[in-house]
Amino acid sequence: MASTLCRLIGVLILVNFAAVHARIPTTLDGPFPPVTVPFDQSLRGKAVDLPDTDPRVRRRVKGFEPEQISVALSFSFDSVWISWITGEFQIGYYIKPLNPKTVSSVVRYGTLRYPLSHKATGDSIVYNQLYPFQGLQNYTSGIIHHVRLTDGDITENGLKPSTRYYYRCGDPAIAMSNIYSFTTMPVSGPRSYPSKIGIIGDLGLTYNSTTTINHLISNKPDLMLLVGDITYANQYLTNGTGSDCYTCSFPQTPIHETYQPRWDYWGRFMQNLVSKVPMMVIEGNHEIEEQAEGKKFVAYSSRFAFPSSESRSGSTFYYSYNAGGIHFIMLGAYAAYNKSAHQYKWLERDLAEVDRSITPWLIAAWHPPWYSSYKAHYREVECMRQEMEELLYSYGVDIVFTGHVHAYERSNRVYNYTLDPCGPVHIMVGDGGNREKMAIEHADAPGNCPEPSTTPDRFMGGFCATNFSFGPAAGKFCWDRQPDYSAFRESSFGHGILEVKNETWALWTWYRNQDARYKSGDQIYIVRQPDKCPNLSGKTKLWSAAR
């Protein structure tokens, strides 16, 4: 009787599994004919920033009590970073930076809420945003603390995998935070994965952004990736006057100004999520924030904790980490990436050390997309693609996440603009909800193809985008129809969830803000084929020949 029941249960599980796969397409069914979802005009005009009077962004602590608390991953499950800010920022013509040595950086933590029997200490900094021009206000931050809970704090091997830890942070002699909790990543292995990974980009702090985050929270992610363009503080002058288009509204400013308090507003709003769920970020163009002495990316590099040392990159612009059986590589489009650059050489070493028997999935993320069919930022990062694509392809990167273009687009498997069953799936999620609104024009629409010389970004290298020399668009700079590499595109705000099921299957779901929270706008199983696509080098067969 028991054996018959077990067989029946097994049959039901297989039937259910088959039914699920019958409803949701897989990359094995591809390549797919291109799909464009018509733009809903009613969604265009709702990206309005939260004002500084909104209770979600106002300072709710006193004195040197911790605020803007967040968690980030280290290289592996046995270590995490806790970050927070104490003290108030200052903005004005005359500022006096706080002394970070006056406040300690302490985290008390443990697997029980009471007592928090373990202690870790870390470092603190203050950063300034200075402008050497009359009439522009300067900024100095509160004290930013970063503490790594590391090897030896709990056991000889560090934090335990898949374990909830409770913590509070601050200076015990002044003020400690409330108690928060986080859960460590699973141990790295081919059958061990975070349940859900949230992917967002180009978020900002608008009413649409808050919807994006609320929907993301409802999906209960274990980890979150933010692929650049974080606060959009550089859409403002130093006096707090903002615009949807900075260069349109403020063409005569002597330098591209920012209003740094927007970073603090953003950190306060996000604390409810990122004090519990680890968030990993990579820089975008809105984090450049040039200031006195040519300094750039100061707020970005100061406010977040990165596993730069642990992954041996030594940089906040590119680094790597493991989350269960996934190896993530975060790359910097705004740092040198040519083959002689430190980033490229680090990437070579990092890829060479990946053991696909332990971390079968290899996922990369950076800010500007290599494959986008939208007019905005079209082929803007072609130099980076030409330098790095072959290397990532040769090691069998499975998925690439990007943002930058304020829309959603998913590619077929592609390499060098050619459909290729061993190329990664590129997923662009620049639709977080920022105040610049959505990208709606496609480069393949009549009259929309940009003039090639207008496409480079001066912060991302030289001019590399020329007319195609092969394929359906040969002799042209743009396709005259939706490109074959573009499987699905839609201009809507939203977020994505990645659920890695095992060493070869992962479910990707994109959710639109305007829909009910659990209704998907796009969904597909991404399937690895390591038997057909081992670590590649040189040429591979095209899709039609490999199927």
PDB file of N, CA, C and O in Angstrom, residues 267-305:
ATOM      1  N   GLY A 267      18.398  56.139   1.340  1.00  0.00           N
ATOM      2  CA  GLY A 267      18.824  55.171   2.341  1.00  0.00           C
ATOM      3  C   GLY A 267      17.777  54.954   3.414  1.00  0.00           C
ATOM      4  O   GLY A 267      17.591  53.831   3.909  1.00  0.00           O
ATOM      5  N   ARG A 268      17.068  56.019   3.790  1.00  0.00           N
ATOM      6  CA  ARG A 268      16.013  55.882   4.792  1.00  0.00           C
ATOM      7  C   ARG A 268      14.829  55.087   4.241  1.00  0.00           C
ATOM      8  O   ARG A 268      14.272  54.228   4.925  1.00  0.00           O
ATOM      9  N   PHE A 269      14.452  55.406   3.008  1.00  0.00           N
ATOM     10  CA  PHE A 269      13.336  54.677   2.416  1.00  0.00           C
ATOM     11  C   PHE A 269      13.654  53.192   2.258  1.00  0.00           C
ATOM     12  O   PHE A 269      12.810  52.324   2.516  1.00  0.00           O
ATOM     13  N   MET A 270      14.879  52.868   1.858  1.00  0.00           N
ATOM     14  CA  MET A 270      15.240  51.482   1.553  1.00  0.00           C
ATOM     15  C   MET A 270      15.527  50.652   2.799  1.00  0.00           C
ATOM     16  O   MET A 270      15.591  49.418   2.716  1.00  0.00           O
ATOM     17  N   GLN A 271      15.709  51.285   3.950  1.00  0.00           N
ATOM     18  CA  GLN A 271      16.135  50.532   5.134  1.00  0.00           C
ATOM     19  C   GLN A 271      15.191  49.385   5.466  1.00  0.00           C
ATOM     20  O   GLN A 271      15.632  48.306   5.882  1.00  0.00           O
ATOM     21  N   ASN A 272      13.914  49.567   5.295  1.00  0.00           N
ATOM     22  CA  ASN A 272      12.950  48.527   5.628  1.00  0.00           C
ATOM     23  C   ASN A 272      13.245  47.222   4.896  1.00  0.00           C
ATOM     24  O   ASN A 272      13.027  46.129   5.429  1.00  0.00           O
ATOM     25  N   LEU A 273      13.775  47.312   3.684  1.00  0.00           N
ATOM     26  CA  LEU A 273      14.117  46.128   2.899  1.00  0.00           C
ATOM     27  C   LEU A 273      15.561  45.695   3.133  1.00  0.00           C
ATOM     28  O   LEU A 273      15.833  44.538   3.466  1.00  0.00           O
ATOM     29  N   VAL A 274      16.491  46.621   2.970  1.00  0.00           N
ATOM     30  CA  VAL A 274      17.903  46.223   2.907  1.00  0.00           C
ATOM     31  C   VAL A 274      18.547  46.018   4.280  1.00  0.00           C
ATOM     32  O   VAL A 274      19.693  45.575   4.356  1.00  0.00           O
ATOM     33  N   SER A 275      17.828  46.315   5.357  1.00  0.00           N
ATOM     34  CA  SER A 275      18.322  45.933   6.679  1.00  0.00           C
ATOM     35  C   SER A 275      18.093  44.441   6.936  1.00  0.00           C
ATOM     36  O   SER A 275      18.634  43.882   7.891  1.00  0.00           O
ATOM     37  N   LYS A 276      17.322  43.798   6.071  1.00  0.00           N
ATOM     38  CA  LYS A 276      16.994  42.376   6.216  1.00  0.00           C
ATOM     39  C   LYS A 276      17.486  41.539   5.043  1.00  0.00           C
ATOM     40  O   LYS A 276      17.873  40.379   5.217  1.00  0.00           O
ATOM     41  N   VAL A 277      17.433  42.117   3.847  1.00  0.00           N
ATOM     42  CA  VAL A 277      17.794  41.393   2.627  1.00  0.00           C
ATOM     43  C   VAL A 277      19.081  41.975   2.067  1.00  0.00           C
ATOM     44  O   VAL A 277      19.143  43.180   1.794  1.00  0.00           O
ATOM     45  N   PRO A 278      20.126  41.169   1.877  1.00  0.00           N
ATOM     46  CA  PRO A 278      21.377  41.705   1.325  1.00  0.00           C
ATOM     47  C   PRO A 278      21.158  42.331  -0.051  1.00  0.00           C
ATOM     48  O   PRO A 278      20.450  41.778  -0.896  1.00  0.00           O
ATOM     49  N   MET A 279      21.759  43.494  -0.258  1.00  0.00           N
ATOM     50  CA  MET A 279      21.663  44.199  -1.536  1.00  0.00           C
ATOM     51  C   MET A 279      23.075  44.390  -2.104  1.00  0.00           C
ATOM     52  O   MET A 279      23.962  44.895  -1.435  1.00  0.00           O
ATOM     53  N   MET A 280      23.260  43.990  -3.363  1.00  0.00           N
ATOM     54  CA  MET A 280      24.526  44.165  -4.054  1.00  0.00           C
ATOM     55  C   MET A 280      24.317  45.168  -5.179  1.00  0.00           C
ATOM     56  O   MET A 280      23.370  45.043  -5.980  1.00  0.00           O
ATOM     57  N   VAL A 281      25.192  46.165  -5.269  1.00  0.00           N
ATOM     58  CA  VAL A 281      25.019  47.247  -6.227  1.00  0.00           C
ATOM     59  C   VAL A 281      26.235  47.351  -7.139  1.00  0.00           C
ATOM     60  O   VAL A 281      27.331  46.909  -6.800  1.00  0.00           O
ATOM     61  N   ILE A 282      26.017  47.939  -8.286  1.00  0.00           N
ATOM     62  CA  ILE A 282      27.111  48.281  -9.203  1.00  0.00           C
ATOM     63  C   ILE A 282      26.849  49.687  -9.717  1.00  0.00           C
ATOM     64  O   ILE A 282      25.694  50.139  -9.771  1.00  0.00           O
ATOM     65  N   GLU A 283      27.911  50.379 -10.089  1.00  0.00           N
ATOM     66  CA  GLU A 283      27.771  51.792 -10.433  1.00  0.00           C
ATOM     67  C   GLU A 283      27.111  52.000 -11.794  1.00  0.00           C
ATOM     68  O   GLU A 283      27.265  51.185 -12.708  1.00  0.00           O
ATOM     69  N   GLY A 284      26.381  53.107 -11.897  1.00  0.00           N
ATOM     70  CA  GLY A 284      25.825  53.562 -13.164  1.00  0.00           C
ATOM     71  C   GLY A 284      26.277  54.979 -13.444  1.00  0.00           C
ATOM     72  O   GLY A 284      27.005  55.594 -12.655  1.00  0.00           O
ATOM     73  N   ASN A 285      25.840  55.540 -14.538  1.00  0.00           N
ATOM     74  CA  ASN A 285      26.273  56.886 -14.917  1.00  0.00           C
ATOM     75  C   ASN A 285      25.770  57.953 -13.940  1.00  0.00           C
ATOM     76  O   ASN A 285      26.417  58.988 -13.748  1.00  0.00           O
ATOM     77  N   HIS A 286      24.643  57.709 -13.276  1.00  0.00           N
ATOM     78  CA  HIS A 286      24.133  58.699 -12.326  1.00  0.00           C
ATOM     79  C   HIS A 286      24.908  58.709 -11.014  1.00  0.00           C
ATOM     80  O   HIS A 286      24.649  59.567 -10.157  1.00  0.00           O
ATOM     81  N   GLU A 287      25.835  57.776 -10.857  1.00  0.00           N
ATOM     82  CA  GLU A 287      26.706  57.781  -9.679  1.00  0.00           C
ATOM     83  C   GLU A 287      28.031  58.500  -9.938  1.00  0.00           C
ATOM     84  O   GLU A 287      28.859  58.593  -9.022  1.00  0.00           O
ATOM     85  N   ILE A 288      28.259  59.001 -11.138  1.00  0.00           N
ATOM     86  CA  ILE A 288      29.539  59.654 -11.459  1.00  0.00           C
ATOM     87  C   ILE A 288      29.766  60.859 -10.548  1.00  0.00           C
ATOM     88  O   ILE A 288      30.801  60.990  -9.907  1.00  0.00           O
ATOM     89  N   GLU A 289      28.832  61.774 -10.521  1.00  0.00           N
ATOM     90  CA  GLU A 289      28.806  62.888  -9.570  1.00  0.00           C
ATOM     91  C   GLU A 289      30.169  63.579  -9.432  1.00  0.00           C
ATOM     92  O   GLU A 289      30.761  63.640  -8.354  1.00  0.00           O
ATOM     93  N   GLU A 290      30.633  64.137 -10.529  1.00  0.00           N
ATOM     94  CA  GLU A 290      31.936  64.806 -10.537  1.00  0.00           C
ATOM     95  C   GLU A 290      31.937  66.005  -9.590  1.00  0.00           C
ATOM     96  O   GLU A 290      30.956  66.725  -9.468  1.00  0.00           O
ATOM     97  N   GLN A 291      33.057  66.205  -8.903  1.00  0.00           N
ATOM     98  CA  GLN A 291      33.173  67.318  -7.968  1.00  0.00           C
ATOM     99  C   GLN A 291      34.574  67.911  -8.038  1.00  0.00           C
ATOM    100  O   GLN A 291      35.304  67.703  -9.011  1.00  0.00           O
ATOM    101  N   ALA A 292      34.951  68.661  -7.011  1.00  0.00           N
ATOM    102  CA  ALA A 292      36.256  69.323  -6.973  1.00  0.00           C
ATOM    103  C   ALA A 292      37.384  68.310  -7.139  1.00  0.00           C
ATOM    104  O   ALA A 292      37.267  67.156  -6.724  1.00  0.00           O
ATOM    105  N   GLU A 293      38.455  68.757  -7.768  1.00  0.00           N
ATOM    106  CA  GLU A 293      39.655  67.950  -8.017  1.00  0.00           C
ATOM    107  C   GLU A 293      39.369  66.746  -8.910  1.00  0.00           C
ATOM    108  O   GLU A 293      40.119  65.770  -8.913  1.00  0.00           O
ATOM    109  N   GLY A 294      38.279  66.805  -9.662  1.00  0.00           N
ATOM    110  CA  GLY A 294      37.962  65.738 -10.601  1.00  0.00           C
ATOM    111  C   GLY A 294      37.496  64.446  -9.961  1.00  0.00           C
ATOM    112  O   GLY A 294      37.410  63.407 -10.635  1.00  0.00           O
ATOM    113  N   LYS A 295      37.177  64.461  -8.689  1.00  0.00           N
ATOM    114  CA  LYS A 295      36.726  63.245  -8.007  1.00  0.00           C
ATOM    115  C   LYS A 295      35.356  62.821  -8.525  1.00  0.00           C
ATOM    116  O   LYS A 295      34.502  63.646  -8.819  1.00  0.00           O
ATOM    117  N   LYS A 296      35.164  61.507  -8.621  1.00  0.00           N
ATOM    118  CA  LYS A 296      33.902  60.952  -9.108  1.00  0.00           C
ATOM    119  C   LYS A 296      33.503  59.751  -8.256  1.00  0.00           C
ATOM    120  O   LYS A 296      34.336  59.156  -7.580  1.00  0.00           O
ATOM    121  N   PHE A 297      32.238  59.396  -8.286  1.00  0.00           N
ATOM    122  CA  PHE A 297      31.698  58.203  -7.625  1.00  0.00           C
ATOM    123  C   PHE A 297      31.975  58.176  -6.120  1.00  0.00           C
ATOM    124  O   PHE A 297      32.053  57.106  -5.515  1.00  0.00           O
ATOM    125  N   VAL A 298      32.101  59.322  -5.491  1.00  0.00           N
ATOM    126  CA  VAL A 298      32.487  59.349  -4.079  1.00  0.00           C
ATOM    127  C   VAL A 298      31.348  58.845  -3.191  1.00  0.00           C
ATOM    128  O   VAL A 298      31.563  58.026  -2.288  1.00  0.00           O
ATOM    129  N   ALA A 299      30.132  59.303  -3.431  1.00  0.00           N
ATOM    130  CA  ALA A 299      29.004  58.843  -2.610  1.00  0.00           C
ATOM    131  C   ALA A 299      28.805  57.341  -2.779  1.00  0.00           C
ATOM    132  O   ALA A 299      28.640  56.603  -1.797  1.00  0.00           O
ATOM    133  N   TYR A 300      28.805  56.879  -4.006  1.00  0.00           N
ATOM    134  CA  TYR A 300      28.635  55.442  -4.297  1.00  0.00           C
ATOM    135  C   TYR A 300      29.682  54.601  -3.589  1.00  0.00           C
ATOM    136  O   TYR A 300      29.365  53.609  -2.911  1.00  0.00           O
ATOM    137  N   SER A 301      30.946  54.983  -3.708  1.00  0.00           N
ATOM    138  CA  SER A 301      32.029  54.176  -3.140  1.00  0.00           C
ATOM    139  C   SER A 301      32.080  54.267  -1.621  1.00  0.00           C
ATOM    140  O   SER A 301      32.643  53.380  -0.970  1.00  0.00           O
ATOM    141  N   SER A 302      31.506  55.329  -1.052  1.00  0.00           N
ATOM    142  CA  SER A 302      31.551  55.516   0.396  1.00  0.00           C
ATOM    143  C   SER A 302      30.379  54.868   1.115  1.00  0.00           C
ATOM    144  O   SER A 302      30.537  54.344   2.227  1.00  0.00           O
ATOM    145  N   ARG A 303      29.201  54.921   0.518  1.00  0.00           N
ATOM    146  CA  ARG A 303      27.995  54.528   1.236  1.00  0.00           C
ATOM    147  C   ARG A 303      27.745  53.027   1.272  1.00  0.00           C
ATOM    148  O   ARG A 303      27.054  52.528   2.165  1.00  0.00           O
ATOM    149  N   PHE A 304      28.257  52.295   0.298  1.00  0.00           N
ATOM    150  CA  PHE A 304      27.988  50.863   0.220  1.00  0.00           C
ATOM    151  C   PHE A 304      29.224  50.054   0.603  1.00  0.00           C
ATOM    152  O   PHE A 304      30.357  50.504   0.435  1.00  0.00           O
ATOM    153  N   ALA A 305      28.981  48.853   1.106  1.00  0.00           N
ATOM    154  CA  ALA A 305      30.061  47.905   1.375  1.00  0.00           C
ATOM    155  C   ALA A 305      30.171  46.945   0.198  1.00  0.00           C
ATOM    156  O   ALA A 305      29.148  46.516  -0.360  1.00  0.00           O
TER     157      ALA A 305
END
